[in-house]
Short mmCIF file of C-alpha atoms and ligand atoms in Angstrom, two decimals:
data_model
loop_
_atom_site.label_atom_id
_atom_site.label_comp_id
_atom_site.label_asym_id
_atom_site.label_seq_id
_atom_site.Cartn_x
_atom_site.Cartn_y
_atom_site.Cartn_z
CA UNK A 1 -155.33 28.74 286.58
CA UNK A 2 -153.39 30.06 289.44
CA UNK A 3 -149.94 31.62 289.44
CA UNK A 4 -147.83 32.67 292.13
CA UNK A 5 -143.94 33.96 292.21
CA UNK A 6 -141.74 32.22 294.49
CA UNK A 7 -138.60 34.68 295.76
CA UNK A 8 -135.14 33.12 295.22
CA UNK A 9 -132.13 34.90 295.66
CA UNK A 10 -130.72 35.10 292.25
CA UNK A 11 -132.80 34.02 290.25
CA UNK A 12 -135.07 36.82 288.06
CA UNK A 13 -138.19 34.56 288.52
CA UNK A 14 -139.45 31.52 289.75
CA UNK A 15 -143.14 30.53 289.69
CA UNK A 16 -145.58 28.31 290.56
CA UNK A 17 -147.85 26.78 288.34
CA UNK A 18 -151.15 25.72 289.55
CA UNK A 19 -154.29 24.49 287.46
CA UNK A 20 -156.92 22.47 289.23
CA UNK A 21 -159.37 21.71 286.54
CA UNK A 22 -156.09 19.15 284.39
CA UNK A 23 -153.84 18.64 288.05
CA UNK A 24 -151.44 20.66 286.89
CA UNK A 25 -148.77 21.45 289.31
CA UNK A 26 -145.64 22.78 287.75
CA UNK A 27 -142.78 24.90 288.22
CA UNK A 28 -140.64 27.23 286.19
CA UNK A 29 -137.30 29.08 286.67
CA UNK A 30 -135.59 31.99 285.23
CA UNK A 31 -132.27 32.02 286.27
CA UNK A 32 -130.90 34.89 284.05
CA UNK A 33 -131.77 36.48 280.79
CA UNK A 34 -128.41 39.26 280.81
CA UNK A 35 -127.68 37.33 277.35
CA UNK A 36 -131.50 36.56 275.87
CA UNK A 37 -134.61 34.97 276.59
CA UNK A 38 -134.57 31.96 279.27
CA UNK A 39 -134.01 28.50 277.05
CA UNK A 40 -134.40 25.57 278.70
CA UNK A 41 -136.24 22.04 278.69
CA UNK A 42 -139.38 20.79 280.42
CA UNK A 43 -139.72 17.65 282.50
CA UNK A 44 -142.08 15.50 284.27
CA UNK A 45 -140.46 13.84 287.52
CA UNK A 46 -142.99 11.97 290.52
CA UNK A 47 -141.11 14.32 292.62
CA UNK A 48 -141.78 13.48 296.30
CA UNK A 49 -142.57 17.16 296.75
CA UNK A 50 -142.60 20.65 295.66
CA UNK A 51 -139.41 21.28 297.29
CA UNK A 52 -137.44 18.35 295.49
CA UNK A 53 -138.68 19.72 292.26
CA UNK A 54 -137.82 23.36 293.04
CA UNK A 55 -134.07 22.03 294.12
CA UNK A 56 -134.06 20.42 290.39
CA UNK A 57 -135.57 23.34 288.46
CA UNK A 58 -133.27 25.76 290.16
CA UNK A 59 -130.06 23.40 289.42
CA UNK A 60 -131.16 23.26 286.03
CA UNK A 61 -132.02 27.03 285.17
CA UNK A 62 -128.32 28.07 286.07
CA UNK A 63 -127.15 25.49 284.70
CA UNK A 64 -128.54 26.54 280.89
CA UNK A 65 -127.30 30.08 282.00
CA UNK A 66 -123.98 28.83 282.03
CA UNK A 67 -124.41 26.19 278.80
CA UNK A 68 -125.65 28.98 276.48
CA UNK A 69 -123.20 31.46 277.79
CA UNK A 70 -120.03 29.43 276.70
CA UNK A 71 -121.92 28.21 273.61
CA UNK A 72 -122.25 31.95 272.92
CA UNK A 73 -125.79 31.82 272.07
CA UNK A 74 -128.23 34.85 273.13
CA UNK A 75 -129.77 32.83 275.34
CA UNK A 76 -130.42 33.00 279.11
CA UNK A 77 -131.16 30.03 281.40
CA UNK A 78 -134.39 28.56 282.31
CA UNK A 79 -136.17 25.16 282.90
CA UNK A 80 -139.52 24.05 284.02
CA UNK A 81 -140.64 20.72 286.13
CA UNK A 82 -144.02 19.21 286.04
CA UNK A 83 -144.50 17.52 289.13
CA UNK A 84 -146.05 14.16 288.66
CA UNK A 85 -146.25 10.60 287.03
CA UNK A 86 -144.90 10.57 283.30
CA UNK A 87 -146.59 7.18 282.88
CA UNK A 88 -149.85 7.62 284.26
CA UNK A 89 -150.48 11.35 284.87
CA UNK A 90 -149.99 12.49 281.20
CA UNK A 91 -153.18 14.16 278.88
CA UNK A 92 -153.82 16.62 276.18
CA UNK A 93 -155.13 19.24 278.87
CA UNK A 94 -152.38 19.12 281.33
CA UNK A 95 -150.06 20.01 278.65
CA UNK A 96 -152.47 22.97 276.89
CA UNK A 97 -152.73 24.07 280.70
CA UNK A 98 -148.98 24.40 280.77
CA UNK A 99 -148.75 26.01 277.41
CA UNK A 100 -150.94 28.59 278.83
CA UNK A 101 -148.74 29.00 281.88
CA UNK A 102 -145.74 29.54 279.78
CA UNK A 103 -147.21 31.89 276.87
CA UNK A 104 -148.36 34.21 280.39
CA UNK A 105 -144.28 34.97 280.97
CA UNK A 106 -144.75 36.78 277.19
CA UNK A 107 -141.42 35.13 275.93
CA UNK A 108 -139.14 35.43 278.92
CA UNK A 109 -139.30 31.84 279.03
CA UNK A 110 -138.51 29.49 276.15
CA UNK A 111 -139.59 25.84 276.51
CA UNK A 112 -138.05 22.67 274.77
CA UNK A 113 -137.93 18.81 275.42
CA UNK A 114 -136.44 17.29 278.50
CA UNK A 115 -136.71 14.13 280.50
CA UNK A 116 -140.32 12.12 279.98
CA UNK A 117 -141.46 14.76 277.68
CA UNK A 118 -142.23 14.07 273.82
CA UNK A 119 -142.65 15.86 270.91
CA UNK A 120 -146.61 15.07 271.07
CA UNK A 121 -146.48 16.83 274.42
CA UNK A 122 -144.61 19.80 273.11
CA UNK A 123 -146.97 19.94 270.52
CA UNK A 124 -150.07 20.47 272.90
CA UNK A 125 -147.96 22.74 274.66
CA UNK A 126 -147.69 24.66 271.31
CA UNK A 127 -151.08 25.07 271.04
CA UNK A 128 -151.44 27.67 273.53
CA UNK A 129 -148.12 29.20 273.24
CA UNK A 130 -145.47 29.91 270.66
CA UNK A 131 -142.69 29.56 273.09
CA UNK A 132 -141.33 26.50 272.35
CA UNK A 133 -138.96 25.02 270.16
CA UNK A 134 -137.27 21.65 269.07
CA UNK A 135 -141.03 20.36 267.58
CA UNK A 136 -140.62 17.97 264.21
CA UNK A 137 -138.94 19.18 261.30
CA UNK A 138 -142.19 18.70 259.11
CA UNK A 139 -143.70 21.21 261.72
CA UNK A 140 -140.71 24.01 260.63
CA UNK A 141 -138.69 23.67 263.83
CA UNK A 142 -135.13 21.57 264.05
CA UNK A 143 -136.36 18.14 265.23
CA UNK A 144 -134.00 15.79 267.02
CA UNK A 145 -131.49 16.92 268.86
CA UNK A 146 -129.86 14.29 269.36
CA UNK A 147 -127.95 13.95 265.76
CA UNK A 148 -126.54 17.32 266.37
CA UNK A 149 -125.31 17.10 269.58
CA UNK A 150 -123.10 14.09 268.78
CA UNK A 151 -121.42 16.41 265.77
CA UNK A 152 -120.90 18.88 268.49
CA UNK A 153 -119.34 16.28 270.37
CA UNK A 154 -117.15 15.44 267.37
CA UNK A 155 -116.24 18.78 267.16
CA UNK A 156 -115.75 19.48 270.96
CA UNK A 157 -113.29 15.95 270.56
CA UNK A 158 -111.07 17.79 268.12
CA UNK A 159 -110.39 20.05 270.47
CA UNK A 160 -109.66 17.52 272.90
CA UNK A 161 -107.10 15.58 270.45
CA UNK A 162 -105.32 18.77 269.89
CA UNK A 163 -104.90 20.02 273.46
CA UNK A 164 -103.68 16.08 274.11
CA UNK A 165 -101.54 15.63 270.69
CA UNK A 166 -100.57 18.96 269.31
CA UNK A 167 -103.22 18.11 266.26
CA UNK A 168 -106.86 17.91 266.05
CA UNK A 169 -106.57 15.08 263.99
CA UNK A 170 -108.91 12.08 264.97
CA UNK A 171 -108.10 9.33 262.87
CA UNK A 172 -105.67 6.49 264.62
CA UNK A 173 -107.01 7.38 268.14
CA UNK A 174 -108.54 5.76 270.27
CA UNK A 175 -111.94 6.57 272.06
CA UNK A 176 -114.49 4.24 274.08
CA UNK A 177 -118.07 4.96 273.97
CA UNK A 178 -119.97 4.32 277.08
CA UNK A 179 -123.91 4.03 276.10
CA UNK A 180 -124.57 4.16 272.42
CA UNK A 181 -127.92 5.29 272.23
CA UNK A 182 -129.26 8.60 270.18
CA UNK A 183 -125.95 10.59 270.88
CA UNK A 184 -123.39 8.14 272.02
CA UNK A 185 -124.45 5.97 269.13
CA UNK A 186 -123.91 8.73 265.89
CA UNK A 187 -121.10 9.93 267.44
CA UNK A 188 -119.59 6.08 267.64
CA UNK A 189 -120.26 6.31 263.77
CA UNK A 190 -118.89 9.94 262.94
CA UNK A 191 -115.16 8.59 265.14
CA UNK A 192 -115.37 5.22 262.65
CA UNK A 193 -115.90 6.89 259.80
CA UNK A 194 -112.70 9.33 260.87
CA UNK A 195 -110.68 7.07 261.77
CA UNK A 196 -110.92 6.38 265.22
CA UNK A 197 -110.76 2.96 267.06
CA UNK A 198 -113.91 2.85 268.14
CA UNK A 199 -114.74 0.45 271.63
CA UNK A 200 -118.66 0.76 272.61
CA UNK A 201 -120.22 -0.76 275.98
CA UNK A 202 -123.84 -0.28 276.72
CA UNK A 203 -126.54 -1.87 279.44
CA UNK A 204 -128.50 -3.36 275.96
CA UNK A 205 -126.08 -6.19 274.91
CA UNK A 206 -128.50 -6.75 271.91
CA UNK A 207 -127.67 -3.33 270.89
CA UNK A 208 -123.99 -3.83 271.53
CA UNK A 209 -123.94 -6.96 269.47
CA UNK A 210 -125.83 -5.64 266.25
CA UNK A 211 -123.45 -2.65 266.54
CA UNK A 212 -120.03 -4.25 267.11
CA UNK A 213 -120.77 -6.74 264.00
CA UNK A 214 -122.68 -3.99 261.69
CA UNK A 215 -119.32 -1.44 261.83
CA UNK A 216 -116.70 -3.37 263.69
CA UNK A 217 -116.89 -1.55 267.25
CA UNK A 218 -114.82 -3.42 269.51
CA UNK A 219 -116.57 -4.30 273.18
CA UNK A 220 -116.35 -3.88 276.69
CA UNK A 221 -118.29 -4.87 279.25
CA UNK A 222 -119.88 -2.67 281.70
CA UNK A 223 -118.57 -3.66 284.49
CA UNK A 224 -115.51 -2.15 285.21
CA UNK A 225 -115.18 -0.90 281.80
CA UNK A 226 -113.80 2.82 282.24
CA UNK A 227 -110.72 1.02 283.51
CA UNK A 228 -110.19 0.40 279.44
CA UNK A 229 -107.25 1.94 277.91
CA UNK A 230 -108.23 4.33 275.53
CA UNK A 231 -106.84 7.80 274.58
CA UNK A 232 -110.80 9.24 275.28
CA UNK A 233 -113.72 8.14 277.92
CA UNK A 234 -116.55 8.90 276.38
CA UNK A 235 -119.38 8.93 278.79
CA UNK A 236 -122.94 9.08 277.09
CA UNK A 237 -124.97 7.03 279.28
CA UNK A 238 -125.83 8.60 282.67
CA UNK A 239 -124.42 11.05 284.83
CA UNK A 240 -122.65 11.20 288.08
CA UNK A 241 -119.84 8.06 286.67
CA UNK A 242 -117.01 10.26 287.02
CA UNK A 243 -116.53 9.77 291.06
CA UNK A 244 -114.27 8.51 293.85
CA UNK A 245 -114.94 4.76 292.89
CA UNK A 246 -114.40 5.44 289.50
CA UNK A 247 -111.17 8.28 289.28
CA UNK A 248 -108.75 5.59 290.28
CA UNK A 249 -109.73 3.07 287.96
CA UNK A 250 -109.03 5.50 284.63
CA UNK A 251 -107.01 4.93 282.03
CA UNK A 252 -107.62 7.77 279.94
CA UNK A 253 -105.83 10.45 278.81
CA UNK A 254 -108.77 12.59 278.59
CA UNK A 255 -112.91 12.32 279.70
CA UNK A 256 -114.97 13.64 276.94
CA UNK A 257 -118.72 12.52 276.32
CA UNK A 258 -121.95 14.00 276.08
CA UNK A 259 -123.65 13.03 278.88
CA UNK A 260 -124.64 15.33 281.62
CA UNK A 261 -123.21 15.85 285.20
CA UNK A 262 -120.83 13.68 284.55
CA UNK A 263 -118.90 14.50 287.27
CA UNK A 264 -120.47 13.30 290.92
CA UNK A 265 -119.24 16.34 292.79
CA UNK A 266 -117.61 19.48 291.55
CA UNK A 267 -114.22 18.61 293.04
CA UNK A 268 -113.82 15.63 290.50
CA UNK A 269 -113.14 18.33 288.02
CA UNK A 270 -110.00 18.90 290.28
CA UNK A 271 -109.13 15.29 290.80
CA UNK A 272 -109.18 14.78 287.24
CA UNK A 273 -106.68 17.25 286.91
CA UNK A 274 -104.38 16.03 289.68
CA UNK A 275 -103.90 12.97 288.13
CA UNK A 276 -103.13 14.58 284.37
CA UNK A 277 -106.53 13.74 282.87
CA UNK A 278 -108.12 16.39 280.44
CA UNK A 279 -111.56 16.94 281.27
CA UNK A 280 -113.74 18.51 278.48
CA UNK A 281 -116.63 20.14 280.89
CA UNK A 282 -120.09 18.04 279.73
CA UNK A 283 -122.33 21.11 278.67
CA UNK A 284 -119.89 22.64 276.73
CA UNK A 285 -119.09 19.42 274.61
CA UNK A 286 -122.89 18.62 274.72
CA UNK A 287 -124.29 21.94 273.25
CA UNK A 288 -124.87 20.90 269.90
CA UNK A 289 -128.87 20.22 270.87
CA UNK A 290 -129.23 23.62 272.50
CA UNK A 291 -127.47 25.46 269.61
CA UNK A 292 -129.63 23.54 266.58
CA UNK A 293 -133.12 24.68 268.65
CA UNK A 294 -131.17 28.58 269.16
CA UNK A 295 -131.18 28.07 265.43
CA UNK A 296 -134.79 28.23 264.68
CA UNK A 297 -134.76 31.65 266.76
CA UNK A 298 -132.97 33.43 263.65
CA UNK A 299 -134.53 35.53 261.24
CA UNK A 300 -135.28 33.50 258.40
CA UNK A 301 -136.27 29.92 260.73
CA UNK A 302 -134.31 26.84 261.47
CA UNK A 303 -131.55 26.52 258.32
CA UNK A 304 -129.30 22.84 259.02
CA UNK A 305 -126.73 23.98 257.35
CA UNK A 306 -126.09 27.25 259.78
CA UNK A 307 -127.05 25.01 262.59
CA UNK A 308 -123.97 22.95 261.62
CA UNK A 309 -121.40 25.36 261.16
CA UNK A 310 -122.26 27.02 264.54
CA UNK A 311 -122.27 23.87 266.28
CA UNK A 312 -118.88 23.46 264.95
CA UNK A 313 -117.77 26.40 267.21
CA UNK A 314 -118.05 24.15 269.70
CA UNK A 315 -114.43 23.23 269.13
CA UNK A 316 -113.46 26.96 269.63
CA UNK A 317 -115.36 27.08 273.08
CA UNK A 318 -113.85 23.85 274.39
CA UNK A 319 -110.41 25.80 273.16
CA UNK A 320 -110.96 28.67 275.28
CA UNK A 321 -112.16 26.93 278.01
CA UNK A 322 -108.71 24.75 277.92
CA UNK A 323 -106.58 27.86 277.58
CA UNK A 324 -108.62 29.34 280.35
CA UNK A 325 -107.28 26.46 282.52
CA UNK A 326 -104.03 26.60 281.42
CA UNK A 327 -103.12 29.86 282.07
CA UNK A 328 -105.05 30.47 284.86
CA UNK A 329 -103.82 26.88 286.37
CA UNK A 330 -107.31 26.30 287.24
CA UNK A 331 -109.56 23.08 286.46
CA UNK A 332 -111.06 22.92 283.16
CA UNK A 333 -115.19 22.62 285.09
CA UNK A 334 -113.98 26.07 286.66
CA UNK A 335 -112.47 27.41 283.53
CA UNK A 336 -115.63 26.87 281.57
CA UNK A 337 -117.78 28.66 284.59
CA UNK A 338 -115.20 31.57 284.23
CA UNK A 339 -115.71 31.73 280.58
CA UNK A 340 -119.78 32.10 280.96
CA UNK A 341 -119.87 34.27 283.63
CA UNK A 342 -117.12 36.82 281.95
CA UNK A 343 -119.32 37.01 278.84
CA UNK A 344 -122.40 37.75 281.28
CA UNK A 345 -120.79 40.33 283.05
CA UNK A 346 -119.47 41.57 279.44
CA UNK A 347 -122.89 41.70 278.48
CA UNK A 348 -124.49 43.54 282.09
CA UNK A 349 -122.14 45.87 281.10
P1 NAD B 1 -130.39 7.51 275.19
O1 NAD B 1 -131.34 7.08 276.22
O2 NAD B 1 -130.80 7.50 273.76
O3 NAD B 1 -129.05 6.60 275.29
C1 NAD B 1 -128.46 6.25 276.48
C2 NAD B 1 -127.79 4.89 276.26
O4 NAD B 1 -127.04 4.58 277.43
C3 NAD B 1 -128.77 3.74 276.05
O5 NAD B 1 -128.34 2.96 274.95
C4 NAD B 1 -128.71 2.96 277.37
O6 NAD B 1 -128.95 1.59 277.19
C5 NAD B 1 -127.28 3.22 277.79
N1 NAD B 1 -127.02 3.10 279.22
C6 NAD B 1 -127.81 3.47 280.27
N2 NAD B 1 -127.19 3.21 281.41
C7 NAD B 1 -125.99 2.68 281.10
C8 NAD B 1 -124.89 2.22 281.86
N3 NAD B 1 -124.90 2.24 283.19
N4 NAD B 1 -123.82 1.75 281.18
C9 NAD B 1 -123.78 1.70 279.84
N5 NAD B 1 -124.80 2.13 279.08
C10 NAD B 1 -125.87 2.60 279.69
O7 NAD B 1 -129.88 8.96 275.64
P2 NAD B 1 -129.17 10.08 274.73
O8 NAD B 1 -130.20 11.00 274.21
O9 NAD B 1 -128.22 9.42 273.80
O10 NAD B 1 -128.37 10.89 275.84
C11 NAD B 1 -127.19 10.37 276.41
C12 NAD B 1 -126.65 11.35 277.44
O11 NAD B 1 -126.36 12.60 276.81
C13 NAD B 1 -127.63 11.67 278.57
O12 NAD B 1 -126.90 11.89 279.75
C14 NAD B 1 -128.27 12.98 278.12
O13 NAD B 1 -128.73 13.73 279.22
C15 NAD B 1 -127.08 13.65 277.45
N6 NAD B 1 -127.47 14.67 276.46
C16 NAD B 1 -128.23 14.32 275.40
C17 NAD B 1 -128.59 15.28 274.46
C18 NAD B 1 -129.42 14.92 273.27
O14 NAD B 1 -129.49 15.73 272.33
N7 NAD B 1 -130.03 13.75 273.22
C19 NAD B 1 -128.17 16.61 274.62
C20 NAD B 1 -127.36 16.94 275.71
C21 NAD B 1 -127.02 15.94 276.63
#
C-alpha cells in the first residue's frame, strides 16, 4: 500500500493511491474542509491517464465545496477517482484496499456513491473504514439518494415558480421533464400529483410509453425537444445540454432540473440571463442526495423525517441565490458561487 501527496495549489490535499497486490490506482481530493469534513462521491472511470483523472477529481472536490456550502451543511468538498474498468476491473479486494486508503486520512475525507460505484462496493469499502455514508437503509445509513433529491428539486421548483409568478404555487404550471429515470422520474410524479402539467421525454421510449399511459405525462420526442413550450426545462438526463446549439432553441421561462453541469460552459449562465431565462444553478436544486447522507452524520443517526425538512431548505437557498442575482445584477451560476464562498469566508473567520 503506497501513498503519496500530490501539491495543488488550493487544494488542502490531494493523494495518490497506490496498492499493487488488488491494482489499485486511485486518487483522492480535498478541496476544503473551512465548513467540515470533505464529503464527496467515489468513481471508477477507464481514464486514459492519471492526469485525466486528477483534472476530474479536482473539478469535482471544489465543486462539493461549493454544493455543501450553499446547502449549508458542515461539510467541506472532496471526491475520489479509481482509475480503471468498472466492468471488468471490479473485486472485493480493490475496494477493501481503497477502504484502507480512505480510513488512513482519519475522517478528513468522507466517501459516498458516484458514477459506476454500487452499494456492494461501498460496502467492501466499509469494511475497512467507517468513512462512508449513503450504504442501505437496513444497514442504518439513508439509502437512495435519488428519492430525496427529486423532493429537493420540488422544493428548489417552488422557488423557481415564485421568483417567475409572484407565488410558489405549482399546480396549473407547466414543466417538461427531460430523462425520467431515479430523479427525473419521482419528481415527474411529485409535479402530477401538485398539479403540474407534466411533459416527459427520455432516450427509453418503453419507459416513456409505460409512463405517459400509467399517469397521463404528455410526450416529446428527444430530438429537438427543449424547443417545447413549457413554463420549466427540466433537465435530468445528462449534463452539458444547456449550450450554444441549444440556448436559441428555448422556450422556457426558466431551466430547472437536477442534473449536473448542465450548463456546457460557465458563460451559458450569462446567456441564459440575456435572453430573460431564470436559471436555478444545478447543485443547488440537486442537493437533496448530499443533504439526506449529511443526515446520518447527526447525533442520533440518519432520521427521514429531519432529512426532509432540511432538504426543504433547499427552497430558501435557491431564494438567496436569486436575490443574490438580483440585486447584485449578476447571473444566478455566479450568485450561487458568491453565496458559498461568503459563508466560507464567514466561517475562516
Ligand atoms: P438515471 O440514470 O436513473 O436516469 C437518467 C435518465 O435519463 C434515464 O432514464 C435515461 O434513459 C435518460 N437519458 C439519458 N440520456 C438522455 C437523453 N439524451 N435524452 C433524454 N433522456 C436521456 O440517473 P439519475 O440518478 O436520475 O440522475 C439524473 C441526473 O441527475 C444525472 O445528471 C445525475 O448526475 C444528477 N443527479 C442525481 C442525483 C441522485 O440522487 N441520483 C443527485 C444529484 C444529481
Amino acid at each position: 500500500m503506497d501513498i503519496s501527496e500530490i501539491q495543488v495549489d488550493g487544494y488542502e490535499k490531494v493523494v495518490r493511491c497506490r496498492d499493487e497486490e488488488t491494482g489499485l490506482h486511485a486518487l483522492i481530493a480535498v478541496h476544503d474542509t473551512t465548513l467540515g469534513p470533505a464529503l464527496g462521491g467515489m468513481r471508477m472511470l477507464p481514464y486514459v491517464n492519471e492526469d485525466e483523472a486528477l483534472f476530474d477529481v479536482l473539478r469535482l472536490s471544489k465543486g462539493m465545496t461549493y454544493k455543501s456550502a450553499v446547502a449549508d451543511l458542515n461539510l467541506g468538498g472532496g471526491k475520489s477517482v479509481i482509475i480503471g474498468n468498472p466492468k471488468t476491473d471490479k473485486t472485493p479486494e480493490l475496494f477493501h484496499a481503497m477502504g484502507r486508503f480512505v480510513d488512513s486520512l482519519g475522517g478528513l475525507y468522507i466517501t459516498a456513491e458516484d458514477m459506476n460505484i454500487g452499494i456492494a462496493d461501498l460496502e467492501a469499502v466499509r469494511e475497512n473504514t467507517r468513512w462512508v455514508v449513503g450504504l442501505s437503509r437496513e444497514s442504518g445509513s439513508s439509502g437512495n439518494p435519488s428519492p430525496y433529491t427529486a423532493q429537493g428539486c420540488l422544493h428548489g421548483l417552488r422557488a423557481v415558480m415564485e421568483e417567475l409568478f409572484g407565488t410558489d404555487e405549482l399546480s396549473g404550471r407547466s414543466v417538461l421533464i427531460q430523462g425520467v429515470g431515479a430523479v427525473g422520474g419521482a419528481l415527474a410524479l411529485l409535479l402530477k400529483e401538485r398539479g403540474v402539467e407534466v411533459t416527459i421525454c427520455d432516450i427509453d421510449h418503453a419507459k416513456v410509453k409505460r409512463l405517459s399511459e400509467q399517469y397521463g405525462y404528455k410526450v416529446v420526442p428527444e430530438e429537438g425537444h427543449h424547443t417545447t413550450e413549457v413554463d420549466v426545462y427540466a433537465p435530468c438526463a445528462r449534463g452539458a445540454g444547456i449550450n450554444d446549439d441549444t440556448i436559441p432553441g428555448l422556450r422556457c421561462k426558466a431551466v430547472a432540473g437536477s442534473a449536473n453541469n448542465q450548463l456546457l460552459e460557465p458563460r451559458h449562465a450569462q446567456d441564459l440571463k440575456d435572453r430573460g431565462i431564470l436559471y436555478a444553478p444545478d447543485y443547488v436544486l440537486n442537493a437533496g442526495g448530499i443533504i439526506n447522507v449529511y443526515m446520518e452524520l447527526q447525533d442520533g443517526g440518519y432520521d427521514e423525517e429531519a432529512a426532509l425538512k432540511r432538504i426543504a431548505t433547499i427552497y430558501d437557498n435557491l431564494k438567496k441565490v436569486f436575490e443574490i442575482a438580483r440585486t447584485e445584477d449578476i447571473n444566478t451560476r455566479d450568485a450561487a458561487a458568491r453565496l458559498a464562498e461568503r459563508r466560507i469566508r464567514a466561517a475562516k473567520k
